[in-house]
C-alpha cells in the first residue's frame, strides 16, 4: 500500500491525477495488478488513502509546529508571517498531491469521511489558537471568528495561486513565482484584519 501511494504522489508532481494510468503507477510501485485491486478496488480508490496519509503527516507536523508554547511571547506580526511562510512552503512541496485532493473535494464532497473532516477541523483550531495568542493584540471583536476567516481566505488564495494548473482559470501574474511578495501581501492582509481598523458603519 505504501509503495503504491508513494508512487502516485511522485507521479502527481507534474501530472494531474486523471492523467495517471494504473499501469505506470504499478510499474513505479513494483506491485501486481491483482494486489492493487485487492487493496484499492480501482484507481479512484487511491484518493481517500492519499488523503489519510497526507492528514497523518500534517497531524505530526502541526502538533509540533503549532504547539502554543512555541509561540508564547512572539508578536502577532511575526506569528502571521511565519505561518504564511510555512503554508506557502507546504503548498509548494505538496503541490501535485494537494491539487488532486482539492479537485476530489470539489467534485465529490460526499466522499470526504467524518474522520477526515474532524482532523481538518482540529488543524484549523490549532492555527486559530496560534493566531489569536493571548488576544491582547487582536482588535477584532470576535478573535476566533476572525482567525478562522483569515485562514479560510489565505487557504483560498494559496490554492488558486500555488496550485494553478490546466484546471484553473487564468490568474493575474503579479505574484508569478515571487513567494516573498506573496508572503508580504498575505501577511499585511491577515495582520490588518486581526489588528487593523474597525469595521466602517453599516448604512
PDB file of N, CA, C and O in Angstrom, residues 66-101:
ATOM      1  N   UNK A  66       2.652  23.823  15.783  1.00  0.00           N
ATOM      2  CA  UNK A  66       1.607  24.711  16.281  1.00  0.00           C
ATOM      3  C   UNK A  66       1.376  24.563  17.785  1.00  0.00           C
ATOM      4  O   UNK A  66       0.345  25.000  18.288  1.00  0.00           O
ATOM      5  N   UNK A  67       2.319  23.989  18.479  1.00  0.00           N
ATOM      6  CA  UNK A  67       2.244  23.919  19.938  1.00  0.00           C
ATOM      7  C   UNK A  67       2.245  25.359  20.479  1.00  0.00           C
ATOM      8  O   UNK A  67       3.195  26.114  20.240  1.00  0.00           O
ATOM      9  N   UNK A  68       1.191  25.782  21.186  1.00  0.00           N
ATOM     10  CA  UNK A  68       1.103  27.174  21.666  1.00  0.00           C
ATOM     11  C   UNK A  68       2.316  27.623  22.463  1.00  0.00           C
ATOM     12  O   UNK A  68       2.681  28.825  22.431  1.00  0.00           O
ATOM     13  N   UNK A  69       2.977  26.704  23.165  1.00  0.00           N
ATOM     14  CA  UNK A  69       4.156  27.078  23.954  1.00  0.00           C
ATOM     15  C   UNK A  69       5.287  27.601  23.077  1.00  0.00           C
ATOM     16  O   UNK A  69       6.072  28.450  23.504  1.00  0.00           O
ATOM     17  N   UNK A  70       5.365  27.100  21.855  1.00  0.00           N
ATOM     18  CA  UNK A  70       6.424  27.548  20.942  1.00  0.00           C
ATOM     19  C   UNK A  70       6.195  28.979  20.458  1.00  0.00           C
ATOM     20  O   UNK A  70       7.116  29.629  19.980  1.00  0.00           O
ATOM     21  N   UNK A  71       4.955  29.460  20.597  1.00  0.00           N
ATOM     22  CA  UNK A  71       4.597  30.775  20.074  1.00  0.00           C
ATOM     23  C   UNK A  71       4.403  31.813  21.178  1.00  0.00           C
ATOM     24  O   UNK A  71       4.140  32.977  20.881  1.00  0.00           O
ATOM     25  N   UNK A  72       4.529  31.387  22.407  1.00  0.00           N
ATOM     26  CA  UNK A  72       4.308  32.308  23.524  1.00  0.00           C
ATOM     27  C   UNK A  72       5.320  33.458  23.472  1.00  0.00           C
ATOM     28  O   UNK A  72       6.530  33.237  23.365  1.00  0.00           O
ATOM     29  N   UNK A  73       4.816  34.685  23.528  1.00  0.00           N
ATOM     30  CA  UNK A  73       5.672  35.862  23.512  1.00  0.00           C
ATOM     31  C   UNK A  73       6.073  36.349  22.125  1.00  0.00           C
ATOM     32  O   UNK A  73       6.713  37.392  21.998  1.00  0.00           O
ATOM     33  N   UNK A  74       5.701  35.607  21.068  1.00  0.00           N
ATOM     34  CA  UNK A  74       6.020  36.035  19.693  1.00  0.00           C
ATOM     35  C   UNK A  74       4.972  37.056  19.250  1.00  0.00           C
ATOM     36  O   UNK A  74       3.779  36.772  19.309  1.00  0.00           O
ATOM     37  N   UNK A  75       5.387  38.255  18.818  1.00  0.00           N
ATOM     38  CA  UNK A  75       4.415  39.279  18.406  1.00  0.00           C
ATOM     39  C   UNK A  75       3.526  38.801  17.263  1.00  0.00           C
ATOM     40  O   UNK A  75       3.919  37.944  16.469  1.00  0.00           O
ATOM     41  N   UNK A  76       2.320  39.386  17.187  1.00  0.00           N
ATOM     42  CA  UNK A  76       1.341  38.985  16.180  1.00  0.00           C
ATOM     43  C   UNK A  76       1.910  39.034  14.769  1.00  0.00           C
ATOM     44  O   UNK A  76       1.722  38.100  13.984  1.00  0.00           O
ATOM     45  N   UNK A  77       2.592  40.112  14.420  1.00  0.00           N
ATOM     46  CA  UNK A  77       3.130  40.237  13.065  1.00  0.00           C
ATOM     47  C   UNK A  77       4.068  39.102  12.704  1.00  0.00           C
ATOM     48  O   UNK A  77       4.033  38.573  11.585  1.00  0.00           O
ATOM     49  N   UNK A  78       4.917  38.694  13.649  1.00  0.00           N
ATOM     50  CA  UNK A  78       5.838  37.593  13.395  1.00  0.00           C
ATOM     51  C   UNK A  78       5.103  36.261  13.324  1.00  0.00           C
ATOM     52  O   UNK A  78       5.452  35.387  12.522  1.00  0.00           O
ATOM     53  N   UNK A  79       4.081  36.095  14.167  1.00  0.00           N
ATOM     54  CA  UNK A  79       3.288  34.852  14.101  1.00  0.00           C
ATOM     55  C   UNK A  79       2.644  34.713  12.729  1.00  0.00           C
ATOM     56  O   UNK A  79       2.686  33.642  12.113  1.00  0.00           O
ATOM     57  N   UNK A  80       2.046  35.799  12.260  1.00  0.00           N
ATOM     58  CA  UNK A  80       1.377  35.761  10.958  1.00  0.00           C
ATOM     59  C   UNK A  80       2.379  35.463   9.860  1.00  0.00           C
ATOM     60  O   UNK A  80       2.149  34.585   9.008  1.00  0.00           O
ATOM     61  N   UNK A  81       3.502  36.170   9.842  1.00  0.00           N
ATOM     62  CA  UNK A  81       4.481  35.981   8.770  1.00  0.00           C
ATOM     63  C   UNK A  81       5.017  34.549   8.750  1.00  0.00           C
ATOM     64  O   UNK A  81       5.155  33.940   7.684  1.00  0.00           O
ATOM     65  N   UNK A  82       5.315  33.999   9.915  1.00  0.00           N
ATOM     66  CA  UNK A  82       5.844  32.632   9.970  1.00  0.00           C
ATOM     67  C   UNK A  82       4.810  31.623   9.475  1.00  0.00           C
ATOM     68  O   UNK A  82       5.142  30.700   8.721  1.00  0.00           O
ATOM     69  N   UNK A  83       3.560  31.791   9.892  1.00  0.00           N
ATOM     70  CA  UNK A  83       2.512  30.864   9.455  1.00  0.00           C
ATOM     71  C   UNK A  83       2.305  30.948   7.944  1.00  0.00           C
ATOM     72  O   UNK A  83       2.128  29.921   7.273  1.00  0.00           O
ATOM     73  N   UNK A  84       2.329  32.159   7.413  1.00  0.00           N
ATOM     74  CA  UNK A  84       2.179  32.332   5.963  1.00  0.00           C
ATOM     75  C   UNK A  84       3.324  31.646   5.233  1.00  0.00           C
ATOM     76  O   UNK A  84       3.113  30.915   4.256  1.00  0.00           O
ATOM     77  N   UNK A  85       4.532  31.873   5.710  1.00  0.00           N
ATOM     78  CA  UNK A  85       5.697  31.277   5.063  1.00  0.00           C
ATOM     79  C   UNK A  85       5.658  29.755   5.142  1.00  0.00           C
ATOM     80  O   UNK A  85       5.942  29.060   4.156  1.00  0.00           O
ATOM     81  N   UNK A  86       5.286  29.206   6.306  1.00  0.00           N
ATOM     82  CA  UNK A  86       5.161  27.754   6.433  1.00  0.00           C
ATOM     83  C   UNK A  86       4.133  27.211   5.446  1.00  0.00           C
ATOM     84  O   UNK A  86       4.338  26.172   4.811  1.00  0.00           O
ATOM     85  N   UNK A  87       2.996  27.916   5.345  1.00  0.00           N
ATOM     86  CA  UNK A  87       1.928  27.452   4.467  1.00  0.00           C
ATOM     87  C   UNK A  87       2.325  27.439   3.008  1.00  0.00           C
ATOM     88  O   UNK A  87       2.043  26.475   2.285  1.00  0.00           O
ATOM     89  N   UNK A  88       2.974  28.505   2.555  1.00  0.00           N
ATOM     90  CA  UNK A  88       3.411  28.577   1.156  1.00  0.00           C
ATOM     91  C   UNK A  88       4.390  27.451   0.853  1.00  0.00           C
ATOM     92  O   UNK A  88       4.311  26.793  -0.187  1.00  0.00           O
ATOM     93  N   UNK A  89       5.318  27.204   1.778  1.00  0.00           N
ATOM     94  CA  UNK A  89       6.281  26.115   1.598  1.00  0.00           C
ATOM     95  C   UNK A  89       5.569  24.769   1.488  1.00  0.00           C
ATOM     96  O   UNK A  89       5.900  23.939   0.633  1.00  0.00           O
ATOM     97  N   UNK A  90       4.561  24.552   2.339  1.00  0.00           N
ATOM     98  CA  UNK A  90       3.818  23.286   2.309  1.00  0.00           C
ATOM     99  C   UNK A  90       3.052  23.119   1.004  1.00  0.00           C
ATOM    100  O   UNK A  90       3.025  22.020   0.428  1.00  0.00           O
ATOM    101  N   UNK A  91       2.427  24.200   0.527  1.00  0.00           N
ATOM    102  CA  UNK A  91       1.712  24.123  -0.746  1.00  0.00           C
ATOM    103  C   UNK A  91       2.673  23.810  -1.886  1.00  0.00           C
ATOM    104  O   UNK A  91       2.364  23.013  -2.775  1.00  0.00           O
ATOM    105  N   UNK A  92       3.833  24.443  -1.887  1.00  0.00           N
ATOM    106  CA  UNK A  92       4.823  24.181  -2.935  1.00  0.00           C
ATOM    107  C   UNK A  92       5.286  22.718  -2.890  1.00  0.00           C
ATOM    108  O   UNK A  92       5.379  22.052  -3.917  1.00  0.00           O
ATOM    109  N   UNK A  93       5.585  22.237  -1.685  1.00  0.00           N
ATOM    110  CA  UNK A  93       6.160  20.901  -1.525  1.00  0.00           C
ATOM    111  C   UNK A  93       5.168  19.810  -1.912  1.00  0.00           C
ATOM    112  O   UNK A  93       5.551  18.756  -2.414  1.00  0.00           O
ATOM    113  N   UNK A  94       3.879  20.048  -1.675  1.00  0.00           N
ATOM    114  CA  UNK A  94       2.853  19.024  -1.914  1.00  0.00           C
ATOM    115  C   UNK A  94       1.911  19.416  -3.045  1.00  0.00           C
ATOM    116  O   UNK A  94       0.757  18.994  -3.071  1.00  0.00           O
ATOM    117  N   UNK A  95       2.405  20.197  -3.984  1.00  0.00           N
ATOM    118  CA  UNK A  95       1.557  20.815  -4.995  1.00  0.00           C
ATOM    119  C   UNK A  95       0.696  19.808  -5.763  1.00  0.00           C
ATOM    120  O   UNK A  95      -0.519  19.957  -5.866  1.00  0.00           O
ATOM    121  N   UNK A  96       1.323  18.767  -6.307  1.00  0.00           N
ATOM    122  CA  UNK A  96       0.575  17.808  -7.115  1.00  0.00           C
ATOM    123  C   UNK A  96      -0.461  17.048  -6.313  1.00  0.00           C
ATOM    124  O   UNK A  96      -1.604  16.883  -6.753  1.00  0.00           O
ATOM    125  N   UNK A  97      -0.066  16.596  -5.136  1.00  0.00           N
ATOM    126  CA  UNK A  97      -0.999  15.860  -4.282  1.00  0.00           C
ATOM    127  C   UNK A  97      -2.163  16.739  -3.859  1.00  0.00           C
ATOM    128  O   UNK A  97      -3.328  16.325  -3.926  1.00  0.00           O
ATOM    129  N   UNK A  98      -1.879  17.962  -3.420  1.00  0.00           N
ATOM    130  CA  UNK A  98      -2.943  18.847  -2.963  1.00  0.00           C
ATOM    131  C   UNK A  98      -3.886  19.226  -4.094  1.00  0.00           C
ATOM    132  O   UNK A  98      -5.092  19.342  -3.887  1.00  0.00           O
ATOM    133  N   UNK A  99      -3.351  19.395  -5.292  1.00  0.00           N
ATOM    134  CA  UNK A  99      -4.235  19.694  -6.429  1.00  0.00           C
ATOM    135  C   UNK A  99      -5.215  18.540  -6.643  1.00  0.00           C
ATOM    136  O   UNK A  99      -6.406  18.758  -6.856  1.00  0.00           O
ATOM    137  N   UNK A 100      -4.716  17.316  -6.556  1.00  0.00           N
ATOM    138  CA  UNK A 100      -5.594  16.149  -6.739  1.00  0.00           C
ATOM    139  C   UNK A 100      -6.647  16.086  -5.640  1.00  0.00           C
ATOM    140  O   UNK A 100      -7.823  15.811  -5.909  1.00  0.00           O
ATOM    141  N   UNK A 101      -6.244  16.353  -4.399  1.00  0.00           N
ATOM    142  CA  UNK A 101      -7.197  16.299  -3.291  1.00  0.00           C
ATOM    143  C   UNK A 101      -8.227  17.412  -3.386  1.00  0.00           C
ATOM    144  O   UNK A 101      -9.418  17.190  -3.142  1.00  0.00           O
TER     145      UNK A 101
END
